CSV table of C-alpha atoms in Angstrom, one decimal:
chain,number,residue,atom,x,y,z
R,8,UNK,CA,-59.9,-68.0,-9.7
R,9,UNK,CA,-58.6,-65.7,-7.0
R,10,UNK,CA,-56.3,-67.1,-4.4
R,11,UNK,CA,-59.0,-67.5,-1.7
R,12,UNK,CA,-61.3,-69.2,-4.1
R,13,UNK,CA,-58.6,-71.5,-5.3
R,14,UNK,CA,-57.6,-72.4,-1.8
R,15,UNK,CA,-61.2,-73.0,-0.9
R,16,UNK,CA,-61.8,-75.3,-3.9
R,17,UNK,CA,-58.8,-77.4,-2.9
R,18,UNK,CA,-59.9,-77.5,0.7
R,19,UNK,CA,-63.3,-78.8,-0.3
R,20,UNK,CA,-61.6,-81.6,-2.3
R,21,UNK,CA,-59.7,-82.6,0.8
R,22,UNK,CA,-62.9,-82.9,2.8
R,23,UNK,CA,-64.5,-85.4,0.4
R,24,UNK,CA,-65.4,-88.9,1.6
R,25,UNK,CA,-63.0,-91.8,0.8
R,26,UNK,CA,-65.4,-93.0,-2.0
R,27,UNK,CA,-65.6,-89.5,-3.5
R,28,UNK,CA,-61.8,-89.2,-3.4
R,29,UNK,CA,-61.4,-92.6,-5.1
R,30,UNK,CA,-63.8,-91.4,-7.8
R,31,UNK,CA,-61.7,-88.3,-8.5
R,32,UNK,CA,-58.3,-89.8,-7.8
R,33,UNK,CA,-55.5,-87.8,-9.4
R,34,UNK,CA,-52.1,-88.9,-10.7
R,35,UNK,CA,-50.4,-88.7,-7.3
R,36,UNK,CA,-47.4,-86.5,-6.2
R,37,UNK,CA,-45.8,-84.5,-8.9
R,38,UNK,CA,-42.6,-86.3,-10.1
R,39,UNK,CA,-39.3,-85.0,-11.5
R,40,UNK,CA,-38.7,-85.7,-15.2
R,41,UNK,CA,-35.4,-85.3,-17.1
R,42,UNK,CA,-35.4,-84.9,-20.8
R,43,UNK,CA,-32.5,-84.3,-23.3
R,44,UNK,CA,-32.3,-80.6,-22.4
R,45,UNK,CA,-34.7,-80.0,-19.5
R,46,UNK,CA,-35.6,-80.9,-16.0
R,47,UNK,CA,-39.3,-80.8,-15.0
R,48,UNK,CA,-39.7,-80.7,-11.2
R,49,UNK,CA,-42.2,-79.7,-8.6
R,50,UNK,CA,-42.5,-76.0,-7.9
R,51,UNK,CA,-40.9,-74.3,-4.8
R,52,UNK,CA,-41.7,-71.1,-3.1
R,53,UNK,CA,-38.2,-69.9,-4.2
R,54,UNK,CA,-39.5,-69.9,-7.8
R,55,UNK,CA,-41.5,-66.7,-7.2
R,56,UNK,CA,-39.1,-64.2,-8.6
R,57,UNK,CA,-38.5,-66.1,-11.8
R,58,UNK,CA,-42.2,-66.7,-12.3
R,59,UNK,CA,-42.9,-63.0,-11.8
R,60,UNK,CA,-40.3,-62.0,-14.3
R,61,UNK,CA,-41.6,-64.4,-16.9
R,62,UNK,CA,-45.3,-63.6,-16.5
R,63,UNK,CA,-44.6,-59.9,-16.0
R,64,UNK,CA,-43.9,-60.0,-19.8
R,65,UNK,CA,-47.2,-59.1,-21.5
R,66,UNK,CA,-46.2,-61.1,-24.6
R,67,UNK,CA,-46.4,-64.2,-22.3
R,68,UNK,CA,-49.4,-63.3,-20.1
R,69,UNK,CA,-51.6,-62.2,-23.1
R,70,UNK,CA,-51.6,-65.8,-24.3
R,71,UNK,CA,-53.0,-67.1,-21.0
R,72,UNK,CA,-56.6,-66.9,-19.8
R,73,UNK,CA,-56.3,-66.4,-16.0
R,74,UNK,CA,-53.0,-64.5,-15.6
R,75,UNK,CA,-53.4,-60.8,-14.8
R,76,UNK,CA,-51.4,-57.9,-16.2
R,77,UNK,CA,-49.4,-56.5,-14.7
R,78,UNK,CA,-48.2,-59.6,-12.8
R,79,UNK,CA,-45.8,-59.3,-9.8
R,80,UNK,CA,-44.1,-61.3,-7.2
R,81,UNK,CA,-47.1,-61.2,-4.9
R,82,UNK,CA,-49.2,-62.9,-7.6
R,83,UNK,CA,-46.5,-65.6,-8.0
R,84,UNK,CA,-46.3,-66.2,-4.2
R,85,UNK,CA,-50.1,-66.6,-3.9
R,86,UNK,CA,-50.2,-69.1,-6.7
R,87,UNK,CA,-47.2,-71.0,-5.3
R,88,UNK,CA,-48.9,-71.2,-1.9
R,89,UNK,CA,-51.4,-73.6,-3.5
R,90,UNK,CA,-49.2,-75.2,-6.1
R,91,UNK,CA,-46.6,-76.4,-3.6
R,92,UNK,CA,-49.1,-78.0,-1.1
R,93,UNK,CA,-50.9,-81.3,-1.0
R,94,UNK,CA,-54.1,-79.4,-1.8
R,95,UNK,CA,-53.1,-79.4,-5.4
R,96,UNK,CA,-54.6,-82.6,-6.8
R,97,UNK,CA,-53.0,-82.2,-10.2
R,98,UNK,CA,-49.4,-81.7,-11.4
R,99,UNK,CA,-47.6,-78.4,-11.9
R,100,UNK,CA,-44.1,-78.8,-13.3
R,101,UNK,CA,-41.4,-76.1,-13.1
R,102,UNK,CA,-39.3,-76.2,-16.3
R,103,UNK,CA,-35.6,-75.7,-15.9
R,104,UNK,CA,-32.8,-75.9,-18.4
R,105,UNK,CA,-29.7,-77.1,-16.6
R,106,UNK,CA,-29.2,-74.5,-13.9
R,107,UNK,CA,-32.4,-75.1,-11.9
R,108,UNK,CA,-33.7,-71.6,-12.7
R,109,UNK,CA,-37.4,-71.6,-13.5
R,110,UNK,CA,-38.1,-70.8,-17.1
R,111,UNK,CA,-41.7,-72.1,-17.6
R,112,UNK,CA,-44.5,-74.3,-16.5
R,113,UNK,CA,-46.5,-77.4,-17.6
R,114,UNK,CA,-49.6,-78.2,-15.6
R,115,UNK,CA,-52.4,-80.8,-15.5
R,116,UNK,CA,-55.4,-79.5,-13.6
R,117,UNK,CA,-59.0,-80.8,-13.2
R,118,UNK,CA,-61.7,-78.5,-14.4
R,119,UNK,CA,-65.3,-79.4,-14.7
R,120,UNK,CA,-64.5,-83.1,-14.1
R,121,UNK,CA,-61.9,-83.2,-16.9
R,122,UNK,CA,-58.2,-83.0,-17.0
R,123,UNK,CA,-56.7,-79.9,-18.7
R,124,UNK,CA,-53.2,-79.2,-20.0
R,125,UNK,CA,-51.7,-75.7,-19.6
R,126,UNK,CA,-48.2,-74.4,-20.1
R,127,UNK,CA,-46.2,-71.3,-20.7
R,128,UNK,CA,-42.5,-70.4,-21.3
R,129,UNK,CA,-40.3,-67.4,-20.7
R,130,UNK,CA,-40.1,-65.4,-23.9
R,131,UNK,CA,-36.2,-65.6,-24.0
R,132,UNK,CA,-36.5,-69.4,-24.5
R,133,UNK,CA,-39.1,-69.4,-27.4
R,134,UNK,CA,-38.3,-71.0,-30.8
R,135,UNK,CA,-35.9,-73.6,-29.3
R,136,UNK,CA,-38.3,-76.5,-29.2
R,137,UNK,CA,-38.3,-76.5,-25.4
R,138,UNK,CA,-42.1,-76.3,-25.0
R,139,UNK,CA,-42.7,-79.3,-27.3
R,140,UNK,CA,-40.0,-81.3,-25.4
R,141,UNK,CA,-41.6,-80.5,-22.0
R,142,UNK,CA,-45.2,-81.0,-23.0
R,143,UNK,CA,-44.5,-84.4,-24.6
R,144,UNK,CA,-42.4,-85.6,-21.6
R,145,UNK,CA,-45.0,-84.4,-19.1
R,146,UNK,CA,-47.9,-85.9,-21.0
R,147,UNK,CA,-46.2,-89.2,-21.4
R,148,UNK,CA,-45.7,-89.5,-17.6
R,149,UNK,CA,-49.2,-88.3,-16.9
R,150,UNK,CA,-50.7,-90.9,-19.1
R,151,UNK,CA,-48.6,-93.6,-17.4
R,152,UNK,CA,-50.2,-92.6,-14.1
R,153,UNK,CA,-53.7,-91.9,-15.6
R,154,UNK,CA,-54.1,-94.4,-18.4
R,155,UNK,CA,-57.1,-94.0,-20.6
R,156,UNK,CA,-57.6,-90.4,-19.7
R,157,UNK,CA,-58.6,-87.7,-22.2
R,158,UNK,CA,-56.9,-84.4,-21.8
R,159,UNK,CA,-58.4,-81.1,-22.8
R,160,UNK,CA,-56.5,-78.0,-23.8
R,161,UNK,CA,-56.7,-75.0,-26.2
R,162,UNK,CA,-55.0,-71.9,-27.4
R,163,UNK,CA,-56.0,-68.4,-28.3
R,164,UNK,CA,-56.5,-68.1,-32.1
R,165,UNK,CA,-53.5,-65.8,-32.4
R,166,UNK,CA,-51.1,-68.2,-30.8
R,167,UNK,CA,-50.4,-70.7,-33.6
R,168,UNK,CA,-47.0,-71.6,-32.2
R,169,UNK,CA,-48.8,-73.1,-29.2
R,170,UNK,CA,-51.2,-74.9,-31.4
R,171,UNK,CA,-48.3,-76.6,-33.2
R,172,UNK,CA,-46.9,-77.8,-29.8
R,173,UNK,CA,-50.3,-79.5,-29.2
R,174,UNK,CA,-50.6,-80.9,-32.7
R,175,UNK,CA,-47.1,-82.5,-32.4
R,176,UNK,CA,-48.2,-84.1,-29.2
R,177,UNK,CA,-51.3,-85.6,-30.8
R,178,UNK,CA,-54.0,-83.1,-29.7
R,179,UNK,CA,-56.8,-82.5,-32.2
R,180,UNK,CA,-59.0,-79.4,-32.8
R,181,UNK,CA,-62.5,-80.0,-31.5
R,182,UNK,CA,-64.1,-76.6,-31.8
R,183,UNK,CA,-63.9,-72.8,-31.4
R,184,UNK,CA,-65.2,-70.5,-28.7
R,185,UNK,CA,-64.4,-67.2,-27.0
R,186,UNK,CA,-62.5,-67.2,-23.7
R,187,UNK,CA,-61.9,-64.1,-21.5
R,188,UNK,CA,-58.3,-63.1,-21.2
R,189,UNK,CA,-57.6,-61.4,-17.9
R,190,UNK,CA,-54.4,-59.9,-19.2
R,191,UNK,CA,-56.1,-58.4,-22.3
R,192,UNK,CA,-59.3,-57.6,-20.4
R,193,UNK,CA,-61.4,-58.9,-23.3
R,194,UNK,CA,-63.0,-62.0,-24.8
R,195,UNK,CA,-60.6,-63.6,-27.3
R,196,UNK,CA,-61.3,-66.3,-30.0
R,197,UNK,CA,-60.1,-69.6,-28.7
R,198,UNK,CA,-59.4,-73.0,-30.4
R,199,UNK,CA,-60.4,-76.0,-28.3
R,200,UNK,CA,-58.3,-79.1,-28.4
R,201,UNK,CA,-58.4,-82.7,-27.0
R,202,UNK,CA,-55.9,-85.5,-26.7
R,203,UNK,CA,-57.3,-89.0,-26.6
R,204,UNK,CA,-54.9,-91.6,-25.2
R,205,UNK,CA,-54.5,-93.5,-28.4
R,206,UNK,CA,-53.5,-90.3,-30.3
R,207,UNK,CA,-50.5,-89.4,-28.1
R,208,UNK,CA,-47.3,-88.9,-30.1
R,209,UNK,CA,-44.2,-89.4,-27.9
R,210,UNK,CA,-41.0,-87.6,-28.8
R,211,UNK,CA,-38.6,-89.6,-31.1
R,212,UNK,CA,-35.6,-90.9,-29.2
R,213,UNK,CA,-32.4,-88.9,-29.6
R,214,UNK,CA,-29.3,-90.6,-30.9
């Protein structure tokens, strides 16, 4: 969605009747979560430069459906203008690794009446297990707030590392489709996944 469309969608949600809001109640304010190596916190407008640097890397943006290429600071600022307000009914975590610098994102958003997990990580931090650590921690907290909730997700078929992150968390493949990648400007084969609450696999405790 474009910025204006996204803002309009959230504004319409805010105008719902109390009964409608109760029916689509979300998990509440985005919390801060600390793991062994990471802090997941709500986004801030000051994250714009770091987000632009991460998503300006085509190796990252090509694996995401709605992120354009090139991606610049204005794109990040427009996204943050919604992500940092009460109009955002889901959660959008900024990933940091000890110095509070934004290195990635984990989000839970409602699409078509279902909750959907999305995430990305600055390429410099790949292959360190950070994404699995963040996704498991965020999913555990989300399911504490929203027990019994199924979570949808998926990956482009050429992103098997991301699929492994989901499988370690308990997601199962439910089908295949084609999804338009804005960065690539093309339809791309896509693997659909779903996590049922009883399938969630929390991270093993560190000793």
